[in-house]
């Protein structure tokens, strides 16, 4: 098992998420030697108003 946690802004389509988890799983299998069935990926979607960089909320940019 590797478990991979990903945080990103809301708004990706289900198809984008499918492609993303497929690519991350493939990279994990290739680099860590894991089986695809052992790779867990958790996607945490965050609202722009709940994320700040450099002291500024992303919703204000």
Short mmCIF file of C-alpha atoms in Angstrom, two decimals:
data_model
loop_
_atom_site.label_atom_id
_atom_site.label_comp_id
_atom_site.label_asym_id
_atom_site.label_seq_id
_atom_site.Cartn_x
_atom_site.Cartn_y
_atom_site.Cartn_z
CA UNK A 1 0.00 0.00 0.00
CA UNK A 2 1.01 3.45 -0.70
CA UNK A 3 -1.73 5.93 0.11
CA UNK A 4 -1.46 9.21 -1.75
CA UNK A 5 -3.32 12.30 -0.54
CA UNK A 6 -3.98 15.06 -3.06
CA UNK A 7 -5.44 18.47 -2.33
CA UNK A 8 -6.75 20.56 -5.18
CA UNK A 9 -9.24 23.27 -5.87
CA UNK A 10 -12.80 22.27 -6.60
CA UNK A 11 -13.94 22.20 -10.18
CA UNK A 12 -12.28 19.24 -11.88
CA UNK A 13 -14.58 16.99 -13.86
CA UNK A 14 -14.97 13.32 -13.02
CA UNK A 15 -13.13 12.50 -16.27
CA UNK A 16 -10.17 14.68 -15.25
CA UNK A 17 -10.05 12.90 -11.90
CA UNK A 18 -10.20 9.49 -13.59
CA UNK A 19 -7.28 10.39 -15.85
CA UNK A 20 -5.35 11.83 -12.91
CA UNK A 21 -5.71 8.80 -10.65
CA UNK A 22 -4.83 6.49 -13.54
CA UNK A 23 -1.62 8.45 -14.25
CA UNK A 24 -0.66 8.65 -10.57
CA UNK A 25 -1.31 4.94 -10.12
CA UNK A 26 0.83 4.09 -13.15
CA UNK A 27 3.67 6.32 -11.92
CA UNK A 28 3.48 4.76 -8.46
CA UNK A 29 3.60 1.22 -9.86
CA UNK A 30 6.57 2.13 -12.06
CA UNK A 31 8.62 3.96 -9.44
CA UNK A 32 7.76 2.05 -6.24
CA UNK A 33 7.10 -1.39 -7.65
CA UNK A 34 3.62 -1.52 -6.12
CA UNK A 35 0.73 -3.40 -7.64
CA UNK A 36 -2.04 -1.18 -9.00
CA UNK A 37 -4.48 -2.77 -6.55
CA UNK A 38 -2.40 -1.60 -3.61
CA UNK A 39 -2.37 2.09 -4.56
CA UNK A 40 -4.93 4.25 -2.74
CA UNK A 41 -5.47 7.85 -3.81
CA UNK A 42 -7.55 10.27 -1.75
CA UNK A 43 -8.65 13.46 -3.46
CA UNK A 44 -9.52 16.34 -1.16
CA UNK A 45 -11.27 19.16 -2.99
CA UNK A 46 -10.83 22.55 -1.39
CA UNK A 47 -12.80 25.74 -2.01
CA UNK A 48 -10.66 28.69 -3.09
CA UNK A 49 -11.94 30.60 -0.08
CA UNK A 50 -10.34 27.97 2.19
CA UNK A 51 -6.84 28.13 0.65
CA UNK A 52 -4.31 30.93 0.98
CA UNK A 53 -0.86 31.48 -0.46
CA UNK A 54 1.37 34.38 0.48
CA UNK A 55 -1.20 35.68 2.94
CA UNK A 56 -3.95 35.97 0.31
CA UNK A 57 -7.00 33.82 -0.21
CA UNK A 58 -7.20 32.32 -3.67
CA UNK A 59 -10.84 33.45 -3.85
CA UNK A 60 -9.60 37.07 -3.69
CA UNK A 61 -7.28 36.68 -6.67
#
